[in-house]
Amino acid sequence: MNYKWLIRRLASAILAIFVTIVISWALLEFSPYSPANYIMQFISPQDFAQKPALYASLIQYLNTLRPHGNPIINAVNYISNVLHGNLGVSIISDVPVTQLIASALPWTLFIVVTSLLISFFLGIRIGQKLGYIRGSKADSATTVSLSILRSIPVYIYAVLLVYILGFTFHVLPTGGAYSINVTPGLNLPFIISVLYHALLPIVTLTLVNLVGWILQMRANTIYVLGEDFVNFAEISGIKKDIIEKKYIGKNAILPLYTSLIIAIGFSFSGSVFVEQTFSYPGVGLLLINAITSNDYPTEMGVFIIIIAAVVIGNLIADLTYSFLDPRAKVGED
């Protein structure tokens, strides 16, 4: 491995995370919306006459979260706290942001990773079969249908599934992570309830991701089928199933490996709409609640998680790709 390339790659990943954090912080720092406006909605009608004074006191309290008038100093302080693992305290719930993210992250990882793995392995099998029947009527009809399905936003899938399977046929629960009548912990009723409530979010994300994997694998399979080594293997009399698995499947799936790793990071942003629709207590729902209440520290904490997931996923894909494909030497220009 070229260690100079590795150092440059790590440095670029750290720089990318740093720059996006600074940009995100600046957008929130200079936002015209105040958390005080959200908090004031819950003031009782009896205190309406005191609202101007209450609003002023809220503003004064919230300003203590930014002790310096200079935004540059505030930015330096914030980034320094982030580097020390301190993401601040939620303005609305008065709970440390790291604690909120730690409780929400496992739920998001569960549905994101599960749906990605299911859609990936299903997609490569279906896509490979479509590649073999390229040009046929079945292939054309399937490809057009998949292209149309790919253009449908994820929240449309979520709304349709929750309406049909949840409200119409009452087959699956419409929200939450588990039933309120089970005790959380390592017990069978709780595990079954968690799986039962996660079905709709997982199915939604699987459907969205599946279409993309099928189309990509189909295109890769068609490309590999035209390679000389495949024609040579067929002429040599090698069995069809061996050619399909070792010659075509392996080479067609290699380009998808990088996409799979990076997709894990991007799926965090896609889970926002799914978790909001199903009231699933993951990072996406945490972000939506933070945005609606102008909870700046929580927003920034979730942004950092999403940014880091995408950049780290890209870095892992670059570093490990050569293990799958020896022809790709890490660090070589």
JSON list of C-alpha atoms in Angstrom, two decimals, residues 122-225:
[
{"chain": "A", "resi": 122, "resn": "LEU", "atom": "CA", "xyz": [-31.93, -9.56, -4.21]},
{"chain": "A", "resi": 123, "resn": "GLY", "atom": "CA", "xyz": [-30.94, -6.86, -6.67]},
{"chain": "A", "resi": 124, "resn": "ILE", "atom": "CA", "xyz": [-27.77, -8.55, -7.91]},
{"chain": "A", "resi": 125, "resn": "ARG", "atom": "CA", "xyz": [-29.59, -11.83, -8.49]},
{"chain": "A", "resi": 126, "resn": "ILE", "atom": "CA", "xyz": [-32.53, -10.27, -10.35]},
{"chain": "A", "resi": 127, "resn": "GLY", "atom": "CA", "xyz": [-30.27, -7.85, -12.25]},
{"chain": "A", "resi": 128, "resn": "GLN", "atom": "CA", "xyz": [-27.98, -10.66, -13.37]},
{"chain": "A", "resi": 129, "resn": "LYS", "atom": "CA", "xyz": [-30.93, -12.68, -14.70]},
{"chain": "A", "resi": 130, "resn": "LEU", "atom": "CA", "xyz": [-32.21, -9.63, -16.58]},
{"chain": "A", "resi": 131, "resn": "GLY", "atom": "CA", "xyz": [-28.76, -9.16, -18.11]},
{"chain": "A", "resi": 132, "resn": "TYR", "atom": "CA", "xyz": [-28.89, -12.66, -19.56]},
{"chain": "A", "resi": 133, "resn": "ILE", "atom": "CA", "xyz": [-32.22, -12.01, -21.31]},
{"chain": "A", "resi": 134, "resn": "ARG", "atom": "CA", "xyz": [-31.19, -8.56, -22.58]},
{"chain": "A", "resi": 135, "resn": "GLY", "atom": "CA", "xyz": [-33.13, -7.36, -25.59]},
{"chain": "A", "resi": 136, "resn": "SER", "atom": "CA", "xyz": [-36.11, -9.61, -24.95]},
{"chain": "A", "resi": 137, "resn": "LYS", "atom": "CA", "xyz": [-39.66, -8.33, -24.46]},
{"chain": "A", "resi": 138, "resn": "ALA", "atom": "CA", "xyz": [-39.58, -9.37, -20.81]},
{"chain": "A", "resi": 139, "resn": "ASP", "atom": "CA", "xyz": [-36.34, -7.46, -20.28]},
{"chain": "A", "resi": 140, "resn": "SER", "atom": "CA", "xyz": [-37.66, -4.32, -21.99]},
{"chain": "A", "resi": 141, "resn": "ALA", "atom": "CA", "xyz": [-40.93, -4.33, -20.05]},
{"chain": "A", "resi": 142, "resn": "THR", "atom": "CA", "xyz": [-39.16, -4.97, -16.74]},
{"chain": "A", "resi": 143, "resn": "THR", "atom": "CA", "xyz": [-36.54, -2.30, -17.35]},
{"chain": "A", "resi": 144, "resn": "VAL", "atom": "CA", "xyz": [-39.13, 0.35, -18.23]},
{"chain": "A", "resi": 145, "resn": "SER", "atom": "CA", "xyz": [-41.22, -0.56, -15.16]},
{"chain": "A", "resi": 146, "resn": "LEU", "atom": "CA", "xyz": [-38.18, -0.41, -12.89]},
{"chain": "A", "resi": 147, "resn": "SER", "atom": "CA", "xyz": [-37.13, 2.97, -14.32]},
{"chain": "A", "resi": 148, "resn": "ILE", "atom": "CA", "xyz": [-40.59, 4.35, -13.53]},
{"chain": "A", "resi": 149, "resn": "LEU", "atom": "CA", "xyz": [-40.52, 2.91, -10.01]},
{"chain": "A", "resi": 150, "resn": "ARG", "atom": "CA", "xyz": [-37.07, 4.40, -9.43]},
{"chain": "A", "resi": 151, "resn": "SER", "atom": "CA", "xyz": [-38.42, 7.90, -10.05]},
{"chain": "A", "resi": 152, "resn": "ILE", "atom": "CA", "xyz": [-40.98, 7.60, -7.24]},
{"chain": "A", "resi": 153, "resn": "PRO", "atom": "CA", "xyz": [-39.79, 9.34, -4.02]},
{"chain": "A", "resi": 154, "resn": "VAL", "atom": "CA", "xyz": [-39.28, 7.27, -0.90]},
{"chain": "A", "resi": 155, "resn": "TYR", "atom": "CA", "xyz": [-42.05, 9.04, 1.05]},
{"chain": "A", "resi": 156, "resn": "ILE", "atom": "CA", "xyz": [-44.62, 7.95, -1.57]},
{"chain": "A", "resi": 157, "resn": "TYR", "atom": "CA", "xyz": [-43.72, 4.32, -0.92]},
{"chain": "A", "resi": 158, "resn": "ALA", "atom": "CA", "xyz": [-43.93, 4.95, 2.82]},
{"chain": "A", "resi": 159, "resn": "VAL", "atom": "CA", "xyz": [-47.37, 6.58, 2.67]},
{"chain": "A", "resi": 160, "resn": "LEU", "atom": "CA", "xyz": [-48.80, 3.90, 0.38]},
{"chain": "A", "resi": 161, "resn": "LEU", "atom": "CA", "xyz": [-47.50, 1.04, 2.51]},
{"chain": "A", "resi": 162, "resn": "VAL", "atom": "CA", "xyz": [-48.69, 2.51, 5.79]},
{"chain": "A", "resi": 163, "resn": "TYR", "atom": "CA", "xyz": [-52.10, 3.23, 4.26]},
{"chain": "A", "resi": 164, "resn": "ILE", "atom": "CA", "xyz": [-52.55, -0.21, 2.68]},
{"chain": "A", "resi": 165, "resn": "LEU", "atom": "CA", "xyz": [-50.88, -2.52, 5.20]},
{"chain": "A", "resi": 166, "resn": "GLY", "atom": "CA", "xyz": [-51.42, -0.39, 8.27]},
{"chain": "A", "resi": 167, "resn": "PHE", "atom": "CA", "xyz": [-54.72, 1.47, 8.10]},
{"chain": "A", "resi": 168, "resn": "THR", "atom": "CA", "xyz": [-56.65, -0.55, 5.49]},
{"chain": "A", "resi": 169, "resn": "PHE", "atom": "CA", "xyz": [-55.80, -4.20, 6.21]},
{"chain": "A", "resi": 170, "resn": "HIS", "atom": "CA", "xyz": [-54.28, -3.71, 9.70]},
{"chain": "A", "resi": 171, "resn": "VAL", "atom": "CA", "xyz": [-51.57, -6.24, 8.92]},
{"chain": "A", "resi": 172, "resn": "LEU", "atom": "CA", "xyz": [-48.64, -4.26, 10.34]},
{"chain": "A", "resi": 173, "resn": "PRO", "atom": "CA", "xyz": [-48.33, -1.51, 12.97]},
{"chain": "A", "resi": 174, "resn": "THR", "atom": "CA", "xyz": [-48.33, 2.06, 11.71]},
{"chain": "A", "resi": 175, "resn": "GLY", "atom": "CA", "xyz": [-45.78, 3.54, 14.07]},
{"chain": "A", "resi": 176, "resn": "GLY", "atom": "CA", "xyz": [-43.36, 3.14, 16.93]},
{"chain": "A", "resi": 177, "resn": "ALA", "atom": "CA", "xyz": [-40.42, 0.81, 17.48]},
{"chain": "A", "resi": 178, "resn": "TYR", "atom": "CA", "xyz": [-42.17, -1.71, 19.75]},
{"chain": "A", "resi": 179, "resn": "SER", "atom": "CA", "xyz": [-45.43, -2.27, 21.61]},
{"chain": "A", "resi": 180, "resn": "ILE", "atom": "CA", "xyz": [-45.99, -0.37, 24.84]},
{"chain": "A", "resi": 181, "resn": "ASN", "atom": "CA", "xyz": [-47.08, -3.54, 26.63]},
{"chain": "A", "resi": 182, "resn": "VAL", "atom": "CA", "xyz": [-43.68, -5.28, 26.34]},
{"chain": "A", "resi": 183, "resn": "THR", "atom": "CA", "xyz": [-40.67, -4.79, 28.59]},
{"chain": "A", "resi": 184, "resn": "PRO", "atom": "CA", "xyz": [-37.56, -3.56, 26.75]},
{"chain": "A", "resi": 185, "resn": "GLY", "atom": "CA", "xyz": [-34.58, -5.90, 27.06]},
{"chain": "A", "resi": 186, "resn": "LEU", "atom": "CA", "xyz": [-33.19, -9.19, 25.83]},
{"chain": "A", "resi": 187, "resn": "ASN", "atom": "CA", "xyz": [-36.46, -11.09, 26.00]},
{"chain": "A", "resi": 188, "resn": "LEU", "atom": "CA", "xyz": [-38.39, -12.84, 23.23]},
{"chain": "A", "resi": 189, "resn": "PRO", "atom": "CA", "xyz": [-41.59, -10.71, 23.36]},
{"chain": "A", "resi": 190, "resn": "PHE", "atom": "CA", "xyz": [-39.55, -7.52, 23.01]},
{"chain": "A", "resi": 191, "resn": "ILE", "atom": "CA", "xyz": [-37.44, -8.88, 20.11]},
{"chain": "A", "resi": 192, "resn": "ILE", "atom": "CA", "xyz": [-40.55, -10.08, 18.27]},
{"chain": "A", "resi": 193, "resn": "SER", "atom": "CA", "xyz": [-42.25, -6.72, 18.80]},
{"chain": "A", "resi": 194, "resn": "VAL", "atom": "CA", "xyz": [-39.18, -4.84, 17.51]},
{"chain": "A", "resi": 195, "resn": "LEU", "atom": "CA", "xyz": [-39.04, -6.98, 14.36]},
{"chain": "A", "resi": 196, "resn": "TYR", "atom": "CA", "xyz": [-42.79, -6.63, 13.84]},
{"chain": "A", "resi": 197, "resn": "HIS", "atom": "CA", "xyz": [-42.70, -2.82, 14.08]},
{"chain": "A", "resi": 198, "resn": "ALA", "atom": "CA", "xyz": [-39.58, -2.58, 11.88]},
{"chain": "A", "resi": 199, "resn": "LEU", "atom": "CA", "xyz": [-41.14, -4.49, 8.97]},
{"chain": "A", "resi": 200, "resn": "LEU", "atom": "CA", "xyz": [-42.80, -1.52, 7.29]},
{"chain": "A", "resi": 201, "resn": "PRO", "atom": "CA", "xyz": [-39.72, 0.79, 7.45]},
{"chain": "A", "resi": 202, "resn": "ILE", "atom": "CA", "xyz": [-37.48, -2.05, 6.23]},
{"chain": "A", "resi": 203, "resn": "VAL", "atom": "CA", "xyz": [-39.84, -2.98, 3.38]},
{"chain": "A", "resi": 204, "resn": "THR", "atom": "CA", "xyz": [-40.07, 0.67, 2.31]},
{"chain": "A", "resi": 205, "resn": "LEU", "atom": "CA", "xyz": [-36.31, 1.21, 2.22]},
{"chain": "A", "resi": 206, "resn": "THR", "atom": "CA", "xyz": [-35.80, -2.20, 0.57]},
{"chain": "A", "resi": 207, "resn": "LEU", "atom": "CA", "xyz": [-38.19, -1.36, -2.28]},
{"chain": "A", "resi": 208, "resn": "VAL", "atom": "CA", "xyz": [-36.50, 1.99, -2.87]},
{"chain": "A", "resi": 209, "resn": "ASN", "atom": "CA", "xyz": [-32.98, 0.52, -2.92]},
{"chain": "A", "resi": 210, "resn": "LEU", "atom": "CA", "xyz": [-33.88, -2.69, -4.77]},
{"chain": "A", "resi": 211, "resn": "VAL", "atom": "CA", "xyz": [-34.76, -0.98, -8.04]},
{"chain": "A", "resi": 212, "resn": "GLY", "atom": "CA", "xyz": [-31.39, 0.77, -8.21]},
{"chain": "A", "resi": 213, "resn": "TRP", "atom": "CA", "xyz": [-29.39, -2.40, -7.51]},
{"chain": "A", "resi": 214, "resn": "ILE", "atom": "CA", "xyz": [-31.32, -4.34, -10.18]},
{"chain": "A", "resi": 215, "resn": "LEU", "atom": "CA", "xyz": [-30.68, -1.74, -12.87]},
{"chain": "A", "resi": 216, "resn": "GLN", "atom": "CA", "xyz": [-27.00, -1.36, -11.97]},
{"chain": "A", "resi": 217, "resn": "MET", "atom": "CA", "xyz": [-26.40, -5.11, -11.87]},
{"chain": "A", "resi": 218, "resn": "ARG", "atom": "CA", "xyz": [-28.21, -5.57, -15.18]},
{"chain": "A", "resi": 219, "resn": "ALA", "atom": "CA", "xyz": [-26.00, -2.95, -16.84]},
{"chain": "A", "resi": 220, "resn": "ASN", "atom": "CA", "xyz": [-22.81, -4.47, -15.36]},
{"chain": "A", "resi": 221, "resn": "THR", "atom": "CA", "xyz": [-23.82, -7.98, -16.42]},
{"chain": "A", "resi": 222, "resn": "ILE", "atom": "CA", "xyz": [-24.44, -6.87, -20.01]},
{"chain": "A", "resi": 223, "resn": "TYR", "atom": "CA", "xyz": [-21.03, -5.17, -20.05]},
{"chain": "A", "resi": 224, "resn": "VAL", "atom": "CA", "xyz": [-19.21, -8.25, -18.70]},
{"chain": "A", "resi": 225, "resn": "LEU", "atom": "CA", "xyz": [-21.02, -10.57, -21.13]}
]
